[in-house]
Tab-separated table of C-alpha atoms and ligand atoms in Angstrom:
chain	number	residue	atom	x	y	z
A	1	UNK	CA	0.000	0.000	0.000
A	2	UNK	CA	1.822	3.053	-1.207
A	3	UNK	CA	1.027	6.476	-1.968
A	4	UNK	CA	-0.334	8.279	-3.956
A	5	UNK	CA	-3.210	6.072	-4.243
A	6	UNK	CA	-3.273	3.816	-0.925
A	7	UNK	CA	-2.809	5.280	2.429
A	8	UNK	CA	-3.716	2.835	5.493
A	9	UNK	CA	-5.712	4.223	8.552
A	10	UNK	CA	-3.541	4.795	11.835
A	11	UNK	CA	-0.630	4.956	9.572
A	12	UNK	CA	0.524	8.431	11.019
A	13	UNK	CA	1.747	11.265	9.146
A	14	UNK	CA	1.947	10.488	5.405
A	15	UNK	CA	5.135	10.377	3.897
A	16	UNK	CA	6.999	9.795	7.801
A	17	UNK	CA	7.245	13.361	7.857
A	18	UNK	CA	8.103	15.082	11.328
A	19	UNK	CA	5.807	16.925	12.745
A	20	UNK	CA	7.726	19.885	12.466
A	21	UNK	CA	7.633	19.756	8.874
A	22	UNK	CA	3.328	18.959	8.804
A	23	UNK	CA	1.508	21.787	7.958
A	24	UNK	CA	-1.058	22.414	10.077
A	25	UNK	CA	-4.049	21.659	7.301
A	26	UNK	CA	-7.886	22.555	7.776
A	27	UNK	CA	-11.127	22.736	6.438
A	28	UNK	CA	-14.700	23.672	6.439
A	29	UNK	CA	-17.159	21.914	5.065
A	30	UNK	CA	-20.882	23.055	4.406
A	31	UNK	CA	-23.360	21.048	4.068
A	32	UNK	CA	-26.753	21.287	1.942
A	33	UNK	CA	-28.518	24.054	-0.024
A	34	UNK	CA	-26.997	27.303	-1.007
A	35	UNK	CA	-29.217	29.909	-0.700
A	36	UNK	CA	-28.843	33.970	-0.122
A	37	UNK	CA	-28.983	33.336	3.571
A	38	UNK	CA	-26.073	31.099	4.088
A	39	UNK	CA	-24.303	32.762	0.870
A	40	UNK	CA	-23.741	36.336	3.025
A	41	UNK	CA	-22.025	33.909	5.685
A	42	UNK	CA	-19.632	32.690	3.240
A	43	UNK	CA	-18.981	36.027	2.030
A	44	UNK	CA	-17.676	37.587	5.188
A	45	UNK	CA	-15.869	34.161	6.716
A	46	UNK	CA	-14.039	33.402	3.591
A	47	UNK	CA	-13.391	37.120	2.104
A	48	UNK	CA	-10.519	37.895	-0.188
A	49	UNK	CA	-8.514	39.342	2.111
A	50	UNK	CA	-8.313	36.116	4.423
A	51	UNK	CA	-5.508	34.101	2.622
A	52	UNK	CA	-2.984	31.283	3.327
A	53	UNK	CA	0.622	32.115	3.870
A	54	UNK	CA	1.395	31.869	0.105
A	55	UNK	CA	-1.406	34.906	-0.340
A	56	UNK	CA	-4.369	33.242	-1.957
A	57	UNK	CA	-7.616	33.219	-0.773
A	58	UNK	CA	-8.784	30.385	2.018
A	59	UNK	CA	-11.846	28.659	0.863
A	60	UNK	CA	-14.408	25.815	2.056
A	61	UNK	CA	-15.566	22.627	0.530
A	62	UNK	CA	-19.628	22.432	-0.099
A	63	UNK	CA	-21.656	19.711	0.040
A	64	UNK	CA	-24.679	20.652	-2.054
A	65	UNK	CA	-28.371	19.021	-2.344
A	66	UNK	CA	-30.537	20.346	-4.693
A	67	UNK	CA	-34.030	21.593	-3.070
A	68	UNK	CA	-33.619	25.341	-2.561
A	69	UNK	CA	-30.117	25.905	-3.710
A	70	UNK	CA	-29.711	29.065	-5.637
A	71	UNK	CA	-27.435	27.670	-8.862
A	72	UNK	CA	-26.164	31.454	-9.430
A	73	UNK	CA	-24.632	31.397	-6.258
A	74	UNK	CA	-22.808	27.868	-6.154
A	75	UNK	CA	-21.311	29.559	-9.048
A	76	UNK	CA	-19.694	32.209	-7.355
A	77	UNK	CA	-18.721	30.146	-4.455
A	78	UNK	CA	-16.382	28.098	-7.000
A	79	UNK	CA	-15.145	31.017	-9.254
A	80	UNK	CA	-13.997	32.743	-5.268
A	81	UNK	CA	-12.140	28.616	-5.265
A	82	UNK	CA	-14.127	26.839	-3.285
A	83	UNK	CA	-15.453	23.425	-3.872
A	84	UNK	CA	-18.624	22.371	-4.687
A	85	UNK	CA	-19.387	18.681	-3.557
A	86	UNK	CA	-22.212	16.555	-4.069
A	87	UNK	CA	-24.638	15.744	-0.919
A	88	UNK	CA	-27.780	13.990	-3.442
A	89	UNK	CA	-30.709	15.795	-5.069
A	90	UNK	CA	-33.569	14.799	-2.505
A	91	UNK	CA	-31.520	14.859	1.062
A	92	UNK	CA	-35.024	12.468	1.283
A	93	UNK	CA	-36.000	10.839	4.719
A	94	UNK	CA	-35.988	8.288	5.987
A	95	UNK	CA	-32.734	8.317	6.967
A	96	UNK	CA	-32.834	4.454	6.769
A	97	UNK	CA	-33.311	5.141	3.146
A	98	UNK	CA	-29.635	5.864	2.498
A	99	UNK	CA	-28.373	2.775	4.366
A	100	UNK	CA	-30.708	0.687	2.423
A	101	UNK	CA	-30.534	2.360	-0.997
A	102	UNK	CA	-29.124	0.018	-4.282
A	103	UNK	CA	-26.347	1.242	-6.199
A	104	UNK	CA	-28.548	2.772	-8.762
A	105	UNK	CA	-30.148	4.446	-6.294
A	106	UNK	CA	-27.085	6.061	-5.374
A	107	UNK	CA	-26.623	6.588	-8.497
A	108	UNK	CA	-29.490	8.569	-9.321
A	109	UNK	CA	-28.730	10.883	-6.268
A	110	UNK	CA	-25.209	11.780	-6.233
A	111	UNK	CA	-24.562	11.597	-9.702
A	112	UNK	CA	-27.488	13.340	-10.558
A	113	UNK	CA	-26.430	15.934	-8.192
A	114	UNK	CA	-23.055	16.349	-9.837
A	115	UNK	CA	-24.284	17.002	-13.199
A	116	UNK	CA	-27.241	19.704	-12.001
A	117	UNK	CA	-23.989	21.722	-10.459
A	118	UNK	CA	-22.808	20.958	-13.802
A	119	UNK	CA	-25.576	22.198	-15.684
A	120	UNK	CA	-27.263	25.167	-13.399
A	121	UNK	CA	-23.397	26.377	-11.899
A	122	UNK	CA	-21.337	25.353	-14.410
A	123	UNK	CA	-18.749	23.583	-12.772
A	124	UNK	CA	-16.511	21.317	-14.579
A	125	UNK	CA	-17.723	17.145	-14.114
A	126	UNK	CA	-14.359	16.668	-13.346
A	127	UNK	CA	-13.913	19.026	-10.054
A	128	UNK	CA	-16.875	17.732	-8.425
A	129	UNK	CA	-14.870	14.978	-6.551
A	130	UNK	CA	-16.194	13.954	-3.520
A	131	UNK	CA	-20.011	13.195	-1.725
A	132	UNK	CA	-21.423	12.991	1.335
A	133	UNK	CA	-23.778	11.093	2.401
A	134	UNK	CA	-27.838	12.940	3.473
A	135	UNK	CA	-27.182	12.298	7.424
A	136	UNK	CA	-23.969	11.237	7.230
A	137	UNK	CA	-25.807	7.566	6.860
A	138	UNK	CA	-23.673	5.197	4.961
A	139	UNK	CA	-24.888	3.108	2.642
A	140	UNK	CA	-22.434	-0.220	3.049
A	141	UNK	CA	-21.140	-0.926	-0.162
A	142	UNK	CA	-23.547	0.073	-2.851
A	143	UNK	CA	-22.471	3.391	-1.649
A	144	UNK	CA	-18.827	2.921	-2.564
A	145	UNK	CA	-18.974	0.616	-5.410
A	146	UNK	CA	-21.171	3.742	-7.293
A	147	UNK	CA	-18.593	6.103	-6.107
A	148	UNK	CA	-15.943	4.309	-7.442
A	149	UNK	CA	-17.369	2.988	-10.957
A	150	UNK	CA	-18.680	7.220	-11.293
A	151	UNK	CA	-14.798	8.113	-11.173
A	152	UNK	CA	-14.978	10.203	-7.547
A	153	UNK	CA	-12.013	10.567	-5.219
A	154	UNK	CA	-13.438	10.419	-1.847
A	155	UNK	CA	-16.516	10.081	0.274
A	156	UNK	CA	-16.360	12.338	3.299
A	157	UNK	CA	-19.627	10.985	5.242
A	158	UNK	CA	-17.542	8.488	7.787
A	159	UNK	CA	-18.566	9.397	11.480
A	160	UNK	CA	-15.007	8.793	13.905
A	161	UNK	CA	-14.130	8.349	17.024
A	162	UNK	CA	-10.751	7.307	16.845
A	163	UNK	CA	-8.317	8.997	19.524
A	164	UNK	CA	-5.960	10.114	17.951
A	165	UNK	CA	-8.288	12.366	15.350
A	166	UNK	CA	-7.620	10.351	12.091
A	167	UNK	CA	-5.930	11.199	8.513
A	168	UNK	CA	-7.773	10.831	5.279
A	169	UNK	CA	-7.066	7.274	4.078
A	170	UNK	CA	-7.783	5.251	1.529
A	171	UNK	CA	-10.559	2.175	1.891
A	172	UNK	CA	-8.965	-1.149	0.208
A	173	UNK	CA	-8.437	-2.707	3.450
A	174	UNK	CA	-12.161	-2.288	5.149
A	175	UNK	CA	-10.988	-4.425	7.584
A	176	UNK	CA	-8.459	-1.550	8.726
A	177	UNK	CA	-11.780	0.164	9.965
A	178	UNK	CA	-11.101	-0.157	13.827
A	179	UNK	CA	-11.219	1.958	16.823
A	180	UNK	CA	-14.121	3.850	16.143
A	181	UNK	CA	-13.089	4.991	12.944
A	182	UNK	CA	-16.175	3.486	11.217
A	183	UNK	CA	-18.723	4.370	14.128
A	184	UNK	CA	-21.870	4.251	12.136
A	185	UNK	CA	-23.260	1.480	11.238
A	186	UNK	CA	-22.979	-0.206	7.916
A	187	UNK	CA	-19.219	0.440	7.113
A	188	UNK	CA	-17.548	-0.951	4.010
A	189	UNK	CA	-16.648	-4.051	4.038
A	190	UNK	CA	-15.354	-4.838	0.364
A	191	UNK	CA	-12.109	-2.915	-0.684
A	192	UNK	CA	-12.512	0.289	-2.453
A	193	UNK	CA	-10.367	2.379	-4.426
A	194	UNK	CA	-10.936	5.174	-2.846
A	195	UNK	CA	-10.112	8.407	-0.339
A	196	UNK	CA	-12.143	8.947	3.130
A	197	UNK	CA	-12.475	11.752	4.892
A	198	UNK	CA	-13.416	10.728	8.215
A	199	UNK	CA	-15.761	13.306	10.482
A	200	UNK	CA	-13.484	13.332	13.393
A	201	UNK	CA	-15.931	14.262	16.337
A	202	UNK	CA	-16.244	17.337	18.088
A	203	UNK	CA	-16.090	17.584	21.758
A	204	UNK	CA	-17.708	20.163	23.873
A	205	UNK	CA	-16.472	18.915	27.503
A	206	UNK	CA	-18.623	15.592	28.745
A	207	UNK	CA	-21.628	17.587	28.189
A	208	UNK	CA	-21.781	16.773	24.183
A	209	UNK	CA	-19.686	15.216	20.979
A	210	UNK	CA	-20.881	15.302	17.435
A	211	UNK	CA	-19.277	14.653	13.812
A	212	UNK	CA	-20.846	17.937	12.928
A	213	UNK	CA	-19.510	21.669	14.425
A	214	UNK	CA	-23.442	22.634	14.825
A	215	UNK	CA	-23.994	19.200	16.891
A	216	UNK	CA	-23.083	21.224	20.069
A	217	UNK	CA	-25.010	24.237	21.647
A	218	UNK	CA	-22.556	26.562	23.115
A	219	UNK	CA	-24.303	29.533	25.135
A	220	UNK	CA	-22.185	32.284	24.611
A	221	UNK	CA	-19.474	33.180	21.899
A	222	UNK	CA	-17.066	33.312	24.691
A	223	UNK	CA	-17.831	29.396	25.258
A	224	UNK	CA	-18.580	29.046	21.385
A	225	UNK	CA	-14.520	30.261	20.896
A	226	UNK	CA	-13.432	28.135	23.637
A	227	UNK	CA	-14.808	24.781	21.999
A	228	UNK	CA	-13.652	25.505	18.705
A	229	UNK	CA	-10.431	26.089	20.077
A	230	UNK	CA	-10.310	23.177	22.061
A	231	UNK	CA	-10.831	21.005	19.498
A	232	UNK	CA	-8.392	22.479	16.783
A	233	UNK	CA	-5.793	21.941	19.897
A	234	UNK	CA	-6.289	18.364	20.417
A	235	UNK	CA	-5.783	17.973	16.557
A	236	UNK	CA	-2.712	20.252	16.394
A	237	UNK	CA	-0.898	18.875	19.367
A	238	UNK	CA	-1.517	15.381	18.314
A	239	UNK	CA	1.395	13.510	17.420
A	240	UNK	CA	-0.063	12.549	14.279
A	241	UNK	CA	-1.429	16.216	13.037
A	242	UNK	CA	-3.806	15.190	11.571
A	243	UNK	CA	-5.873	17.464	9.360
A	244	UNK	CA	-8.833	19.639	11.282
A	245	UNK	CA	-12.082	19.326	9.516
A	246	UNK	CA	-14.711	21.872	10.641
A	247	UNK	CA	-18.196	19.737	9.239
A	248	UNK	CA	-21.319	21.691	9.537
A	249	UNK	CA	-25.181	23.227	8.395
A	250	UNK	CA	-24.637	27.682	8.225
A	251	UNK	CA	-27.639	26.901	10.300
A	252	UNK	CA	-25.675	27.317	13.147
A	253	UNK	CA	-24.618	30.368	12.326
A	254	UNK	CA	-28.312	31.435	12.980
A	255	UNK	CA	-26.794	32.165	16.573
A	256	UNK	CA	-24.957	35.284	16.465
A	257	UNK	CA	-22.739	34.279	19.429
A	258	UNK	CA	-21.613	31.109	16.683
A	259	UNK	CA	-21.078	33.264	14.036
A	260	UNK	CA	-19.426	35.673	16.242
A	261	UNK	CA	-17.126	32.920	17.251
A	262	UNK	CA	-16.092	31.158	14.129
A	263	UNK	CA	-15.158	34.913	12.752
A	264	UNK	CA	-12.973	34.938	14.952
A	265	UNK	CA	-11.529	31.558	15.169
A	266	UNK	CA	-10.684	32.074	11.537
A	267	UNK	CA	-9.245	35.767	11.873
A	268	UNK	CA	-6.693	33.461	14.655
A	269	UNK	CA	-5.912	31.167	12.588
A	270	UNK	CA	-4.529	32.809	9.280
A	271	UNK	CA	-2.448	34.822	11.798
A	272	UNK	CA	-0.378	31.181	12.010
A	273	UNK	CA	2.574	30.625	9.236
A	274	UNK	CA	2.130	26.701	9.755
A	275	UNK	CA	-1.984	26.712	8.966
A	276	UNK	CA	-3.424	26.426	5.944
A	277	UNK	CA	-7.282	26.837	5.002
A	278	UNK	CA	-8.330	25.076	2.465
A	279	UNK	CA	-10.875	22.879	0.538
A	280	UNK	CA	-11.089	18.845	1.156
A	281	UNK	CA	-9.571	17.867	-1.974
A	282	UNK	CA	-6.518	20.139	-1.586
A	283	UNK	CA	-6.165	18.276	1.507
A	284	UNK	CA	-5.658	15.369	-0.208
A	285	UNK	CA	-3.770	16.333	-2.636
A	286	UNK	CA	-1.690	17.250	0.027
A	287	UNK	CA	-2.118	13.937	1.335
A	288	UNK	CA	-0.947	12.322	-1.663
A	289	UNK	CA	1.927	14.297	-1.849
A	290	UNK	CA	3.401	15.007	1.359
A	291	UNK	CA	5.003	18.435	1.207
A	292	UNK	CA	7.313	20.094	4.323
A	293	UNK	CA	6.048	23.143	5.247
A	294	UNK	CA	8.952	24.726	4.436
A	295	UNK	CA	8.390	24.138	1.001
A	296	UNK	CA	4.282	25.171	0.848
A	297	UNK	CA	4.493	28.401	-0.496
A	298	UNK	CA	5.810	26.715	-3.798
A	299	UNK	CA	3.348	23.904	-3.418
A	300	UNK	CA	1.426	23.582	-6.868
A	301	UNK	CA	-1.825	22.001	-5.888
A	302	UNK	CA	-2.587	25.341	-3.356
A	303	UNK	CA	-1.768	27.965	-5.738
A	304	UNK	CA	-4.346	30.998	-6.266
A	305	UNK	CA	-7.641	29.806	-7.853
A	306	UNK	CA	-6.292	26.237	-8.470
A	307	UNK	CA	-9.520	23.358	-8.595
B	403	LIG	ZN1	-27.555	17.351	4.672
């Protein structure tokens, strides 16, 4: 199993690199429709002058469904670099519906979804990469074995619990899948050729955990700060690194005090030579080419308005 194109689970940081030499690498990703609402969010978290230590713009990875999304705007989101993703064109419940659904199913959903961003926002087939799955619900195998035979890189819908936070890695040895890396129910269990990106969970004290950011209700921004923080911390001083993923609805930001919060967390973090904002895929493209930090700023794959 070698990179580029198989990286084991619990395997550390790719490439053997030191720790001093890992970039600290993180992302956002948004989930659902894009609408005017959670647009103006965007706008002021991810604004031009916000940029990663070689200058260009930070951006966020979005996983889009259909119902309500305003095409015009997915549009600008990628032409500012982000990524647009594809999260089905129903989001339908039951939720048991997605862990029950047949490869064509699947099919019909995600694919679908990837060629209406195609069609209404005009981005290329080829740079919508990844899915995740309507309530982050896997769907065993059929999931995977559509992903795979439809060309994607990654699914990024895998609930964790593993301590240490985990790396992206790839899935041809399912039965890698251990200490709560796979923690809901049904995980792969065929090999795939293809990237995860786990949802490490979030931690607000004892009082709550969640794969998704806007699982936890902190009451202030004071104690919205501190849990962001705290859980960027335990990735960055883990002695893997691991990449932070920030997984979430804008819904959340329907609480000024959140809003308030992440505005700030991000303003912190760009301040850092060592972090680096930027959309899921870059991440592993990073992955798949393990770069010292020292040697970043020249790094192809996160030049300015690169897909
Ligand atoms: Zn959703």
């Amino acid at each position: 199993c070698r990179l580029p194109t198989c990286f084991m689970p619990n395997s550390g940081i790719p490439g053997g690199l030191a720790r001093s030499q890992t970039p600290m690498l993180v992302y956002f990703s948004f989930d659902d429709a894009v609408t005017p609402w959670t647009k103006s969010f965007f706008d002021q978290l991810f604004k031009k002058s916000r940029t990663n230590p070689n200058g260009c713009p930070i951006a966020a990875t979005h996983f889009n469904s259909h119902q309500n999304t305003v095409y015009k705007l997915v549009k600008e989101l990628y032409d500012a670099g982000h990524e647009i993703a594809s999260h089905s064109i129903s989001h339908r419940t039951p939720t048991t519906w997605w862990r029950d659904a047949s490869q064509a199913e699947y099919k019909e959903e995600i694919v679908g979804q990837k060629n209406n961003i195609h069609k209404y926002a005009d981005v290329p087939l080829n740079e919508i990469r990844g899915m995740r799955v309507p309530f982050l619900q896997l769907g065993k195998d059929n999931q995977f074995n559509m992903l795979e035979k439809n060309h994607f890189l990654y699914d990024a819908s895998m609930s964790s619990r593993s301590d240490p936070p985990s790396w992206p890695f790839t899935l041809q040895y399912p039965k890698k899948l251990v200490g709560g890396l796979c923690s809901v129910e049904p995980c792969p269990t065929e090999p795939h050729n293809l990237w995860e990106v786990p949802l490490n969970n979030f931690y607000m004290g004892s009082d709550c955990s969640s794969p998704m950011v806007d699982g936890c209700r902190p009451a202030t921004k004071e104690a919205a700060l501190k849990y962001i923080r705290r859980n960027f911390q335990s990735h960055y001083n883990s002695p893997n690194k691991p990449p932070f993923g920030l997984n979430m609805h804008a819904s959340w930001f329907a609480y000024p005090q959140n809003f308030q919060a992440m505005d700030d967390f991000i303003e912190e973090l760009i301040s850092n030579e060592d972090v680096w904002i930027v959309p899921i895929h870059k991440v592993l493209q990073w992955t798949q080419n393990p770069t010292p930090t020292s040697e970043l700023k020249d790094f192809e794959p996160f030049a300015c308005n690169k897909h």
